[in-house]
Coordinates of C-alpha atoms in Angstrom, one line a residue:
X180 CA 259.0 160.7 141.3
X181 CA 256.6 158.5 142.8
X182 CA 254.8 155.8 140.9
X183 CA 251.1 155.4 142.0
X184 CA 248.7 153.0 140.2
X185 CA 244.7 154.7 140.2
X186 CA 241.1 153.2 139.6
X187 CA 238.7 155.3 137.7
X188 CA 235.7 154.5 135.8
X189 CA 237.2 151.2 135.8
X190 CA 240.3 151.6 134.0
X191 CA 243.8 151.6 135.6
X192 CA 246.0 154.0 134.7
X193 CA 250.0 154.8 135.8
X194 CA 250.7 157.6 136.6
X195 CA 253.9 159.8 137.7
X196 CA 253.3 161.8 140.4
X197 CA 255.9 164.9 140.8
X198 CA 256.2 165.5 144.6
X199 CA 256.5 169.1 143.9
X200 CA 252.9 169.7 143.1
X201 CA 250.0 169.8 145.0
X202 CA 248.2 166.6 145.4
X203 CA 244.7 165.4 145.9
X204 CA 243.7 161.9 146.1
X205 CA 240.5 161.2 147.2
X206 CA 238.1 158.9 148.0
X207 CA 234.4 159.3 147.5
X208 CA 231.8 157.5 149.4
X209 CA 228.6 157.8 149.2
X210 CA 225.4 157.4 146.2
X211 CA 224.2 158.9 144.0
X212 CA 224.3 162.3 145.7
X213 CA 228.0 162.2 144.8
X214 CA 227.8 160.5 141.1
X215 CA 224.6 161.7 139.3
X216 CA 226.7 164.5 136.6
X217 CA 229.7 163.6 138.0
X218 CA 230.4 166.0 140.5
X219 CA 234.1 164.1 141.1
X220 CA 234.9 164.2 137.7
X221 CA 234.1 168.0 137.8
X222 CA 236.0 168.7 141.3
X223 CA 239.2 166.8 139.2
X224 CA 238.6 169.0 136.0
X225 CA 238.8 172.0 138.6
X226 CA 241.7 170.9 140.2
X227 CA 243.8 170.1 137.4
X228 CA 242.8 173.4 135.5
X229 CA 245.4 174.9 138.6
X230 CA 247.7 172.8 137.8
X231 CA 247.4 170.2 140.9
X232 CA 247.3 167.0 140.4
X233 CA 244.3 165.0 141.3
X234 CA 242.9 161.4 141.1
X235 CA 240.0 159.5 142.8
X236 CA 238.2 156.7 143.6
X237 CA 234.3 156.2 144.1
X238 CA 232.3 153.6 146.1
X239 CA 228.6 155.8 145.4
X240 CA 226.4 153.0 144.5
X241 CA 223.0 154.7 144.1
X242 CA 220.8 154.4 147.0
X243 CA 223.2 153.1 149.5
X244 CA 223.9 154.5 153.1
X245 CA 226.8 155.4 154.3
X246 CA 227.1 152.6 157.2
X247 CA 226.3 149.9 154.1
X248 CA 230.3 150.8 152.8
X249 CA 232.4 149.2 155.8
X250 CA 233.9 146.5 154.2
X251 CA 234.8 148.4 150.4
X252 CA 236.1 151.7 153.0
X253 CA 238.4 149.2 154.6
X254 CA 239.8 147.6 151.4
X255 CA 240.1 150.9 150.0
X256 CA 242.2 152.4 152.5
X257 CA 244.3 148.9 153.1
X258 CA 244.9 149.6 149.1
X259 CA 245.6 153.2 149.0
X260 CA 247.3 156.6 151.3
X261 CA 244.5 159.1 150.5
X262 CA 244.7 162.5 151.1
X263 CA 240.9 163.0 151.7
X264 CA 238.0 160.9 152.1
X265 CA 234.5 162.5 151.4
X266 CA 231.8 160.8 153.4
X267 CA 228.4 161.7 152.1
X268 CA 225.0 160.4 153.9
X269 CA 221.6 159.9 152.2
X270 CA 219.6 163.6 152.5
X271 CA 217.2 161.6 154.8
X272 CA 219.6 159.2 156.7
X273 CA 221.3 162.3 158.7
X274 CA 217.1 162.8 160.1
X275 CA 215.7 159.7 160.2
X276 CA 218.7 157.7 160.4
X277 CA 221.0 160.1 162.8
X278 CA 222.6 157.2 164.9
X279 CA 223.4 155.1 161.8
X280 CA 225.2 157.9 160.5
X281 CA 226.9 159.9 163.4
X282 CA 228.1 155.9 164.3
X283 CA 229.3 155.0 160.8
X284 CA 230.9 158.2 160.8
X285 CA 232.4 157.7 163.9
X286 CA 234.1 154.3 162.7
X287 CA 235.4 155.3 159.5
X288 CA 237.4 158.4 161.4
X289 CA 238.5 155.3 163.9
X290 CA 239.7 153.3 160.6
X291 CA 242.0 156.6 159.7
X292 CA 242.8 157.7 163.1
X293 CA 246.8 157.0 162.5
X294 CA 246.8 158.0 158.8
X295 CA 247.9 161.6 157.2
X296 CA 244.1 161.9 155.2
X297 CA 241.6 165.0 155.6
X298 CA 238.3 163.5 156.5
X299 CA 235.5 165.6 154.9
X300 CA 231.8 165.2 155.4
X301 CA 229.5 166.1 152.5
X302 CA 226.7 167.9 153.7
X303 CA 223.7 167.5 151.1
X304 CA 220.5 169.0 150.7
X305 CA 216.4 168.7 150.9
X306 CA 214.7 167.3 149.1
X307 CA 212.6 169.7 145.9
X308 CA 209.1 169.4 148.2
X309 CA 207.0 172.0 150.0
X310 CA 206.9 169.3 153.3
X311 CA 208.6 166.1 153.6
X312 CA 208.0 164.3 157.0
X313 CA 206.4 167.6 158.3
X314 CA 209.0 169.9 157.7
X315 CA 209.7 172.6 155.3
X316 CA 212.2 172.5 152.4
X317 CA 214.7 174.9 154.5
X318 CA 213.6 173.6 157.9
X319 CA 214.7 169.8 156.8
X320 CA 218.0 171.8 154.9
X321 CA 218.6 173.1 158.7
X322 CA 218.2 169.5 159.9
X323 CA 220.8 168.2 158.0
X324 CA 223.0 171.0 158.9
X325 CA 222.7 170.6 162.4
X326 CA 223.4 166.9 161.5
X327 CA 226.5 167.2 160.0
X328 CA 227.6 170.5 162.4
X329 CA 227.2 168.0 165.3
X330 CA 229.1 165.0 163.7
X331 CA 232.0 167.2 162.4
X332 CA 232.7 168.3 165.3
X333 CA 233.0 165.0 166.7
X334 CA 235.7 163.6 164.1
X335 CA 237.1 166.9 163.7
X336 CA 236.2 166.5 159.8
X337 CA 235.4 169.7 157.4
X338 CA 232.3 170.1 155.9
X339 CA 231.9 170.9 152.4
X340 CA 228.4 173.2 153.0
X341 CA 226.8 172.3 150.0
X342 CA 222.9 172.2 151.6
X343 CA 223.3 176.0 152.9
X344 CA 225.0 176.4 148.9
X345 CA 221.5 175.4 147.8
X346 CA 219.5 176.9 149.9
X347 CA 221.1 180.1 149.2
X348 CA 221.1 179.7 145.0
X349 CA 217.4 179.3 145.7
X350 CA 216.9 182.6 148.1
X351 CA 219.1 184.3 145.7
X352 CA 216.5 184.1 142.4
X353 CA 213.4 181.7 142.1
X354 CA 213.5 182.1 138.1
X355 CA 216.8 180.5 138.0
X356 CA 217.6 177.2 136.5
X357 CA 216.8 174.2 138.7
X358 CA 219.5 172.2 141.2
X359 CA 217.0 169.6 140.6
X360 CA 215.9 166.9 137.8
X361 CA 213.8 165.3 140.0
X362 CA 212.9 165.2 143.7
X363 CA 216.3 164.9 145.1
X364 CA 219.1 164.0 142.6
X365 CA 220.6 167.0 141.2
X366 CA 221.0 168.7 137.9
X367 CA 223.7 169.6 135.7
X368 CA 223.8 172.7 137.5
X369 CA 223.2 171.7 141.1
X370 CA 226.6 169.3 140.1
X371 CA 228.3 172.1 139.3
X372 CA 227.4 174.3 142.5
X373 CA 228.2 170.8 144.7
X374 CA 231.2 171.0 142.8
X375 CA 232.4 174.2 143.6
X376 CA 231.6 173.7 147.1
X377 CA 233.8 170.7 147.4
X378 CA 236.4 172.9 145.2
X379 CA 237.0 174.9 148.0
X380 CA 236.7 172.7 151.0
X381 CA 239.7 170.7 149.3
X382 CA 242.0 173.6 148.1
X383 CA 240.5 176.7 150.4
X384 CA 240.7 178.7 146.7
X385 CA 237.4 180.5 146.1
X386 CA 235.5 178.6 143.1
X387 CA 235.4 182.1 141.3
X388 CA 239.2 182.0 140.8
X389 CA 239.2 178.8 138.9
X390 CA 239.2 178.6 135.5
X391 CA 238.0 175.5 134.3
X392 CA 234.8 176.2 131.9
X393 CA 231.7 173.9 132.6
X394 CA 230.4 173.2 129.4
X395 CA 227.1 171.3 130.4
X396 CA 225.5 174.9 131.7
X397 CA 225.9 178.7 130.0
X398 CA 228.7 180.7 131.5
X399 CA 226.8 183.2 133.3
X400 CA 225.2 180.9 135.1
X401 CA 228.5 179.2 136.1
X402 CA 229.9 182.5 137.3
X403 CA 226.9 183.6 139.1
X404 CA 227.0 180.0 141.1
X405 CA 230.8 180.5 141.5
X406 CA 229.6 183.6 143.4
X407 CA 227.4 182.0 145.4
X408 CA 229.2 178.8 146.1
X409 CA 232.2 181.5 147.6
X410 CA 229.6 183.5 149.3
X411 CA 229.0 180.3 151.5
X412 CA 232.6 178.7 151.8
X413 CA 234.3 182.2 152.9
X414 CA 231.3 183.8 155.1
X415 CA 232.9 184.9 158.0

């Protein structure tokens, strides 16, 4: 057994970890695109439900960019051995700020070069406006896309596709409930879709075979995003 000491919602708890069964420990940076609902609270309540065992750490103050976390990323991963890190850049940064992010991205996969950790970006999505800066809803969705394509590829980091997952829930049924509570924080359900995304990037199991039940949103809505979520994370 291996003894491992984890930080959550500030609490410390011990806990026994059985090598025998799959792992995730994972550290979430980013804002409030990650911590609004929870969506790593959710992503552990899905991994569990499989039986895996999964703990996490979050540096998401709200607002922040993702260069602005340098010195907590370092004392994180002097403290810990994770087995992924989820990077996650403001919805504007990866336009208006595209060398601040491709660079801080850049340094943190220097900083884990040598380590045995899956880095994964977190792509996000546009903001809930007709136009912002000139561009459309899914023309600034295909920005940040491209963004996070091109900087993937230069770390060699997944991408948990949760922008295109958006995009697509929206395509699929205007009269559905919204991703949004405001302009660009989401909703209970937009959580849940984020969730699902990062559900598969992680464990590469479709969201629709997982069984935990989401109680914040009605189960045919969680299904039907379950299908969606898949129908982005396994197109071919």
């Amino acid at each position: 057994m291996i003894f491992a000491t984890v930080y959550r919602c500030n609490q410390v708890f011990d806990i026994q970890i059985n090598p025998d069964v799959e792992t995730y420990e994972i550290l979430f940076v980013g804002n409030s695109l990650t911590y609004k609902h929870d969506i790593p609270a959710i992503i552990q309540n899905m991994i569990t439900s499989d039986g895996a065992y999964c703990a996490y750490i979050q540096d998401t103050p709200g607002g922040s960019k993702l260069y602005e976390h340098e010195l907590k990323f370092k004392a994180n991963i002097e403290k810990y051995d994770f087995t992924h890190i989820i990077l996650q850049e403001n919805s504007s940064g990866t336009i208006n700020g595209y060398d601040l992010f491709e660079t801080a991205v850049k340094d943190y996969a220097k900083l884990v070069e040598d380590r045995d950790v899956q880095l994964i970006l977190y792509q996000t999505w546009a903001y809930n406006v007709e136009r912002w800066n000139g561009l459309t809803k899914y023309e600034m969705t295909q920005r940040i896309v491209d963004a996070y394509d091109i900087v993937g590829k230069m770390v060699n980091a997944k991408i948990t596709r949760s922008g295109e997952a958006f995009k697509a829930y929206e395509l699929f049924d205007n009269t559905l409930p919204s991703l949004y509570d405001d302009m660009n924080h989401q909703s209970v359900y937009g959580a849940y879709l984020s969730a699902c995304m990062h559900y598969s990037t992680l464990t590469k199991r479709p969201a629709s075979s997982n069984t935990f039940r989401y109680e914040e949103i009605e189960l045919e809505i969680q299904e039907l995003i379950q299908r969606i979520a898949d129908s982005i994370s396994f197109a071919e």
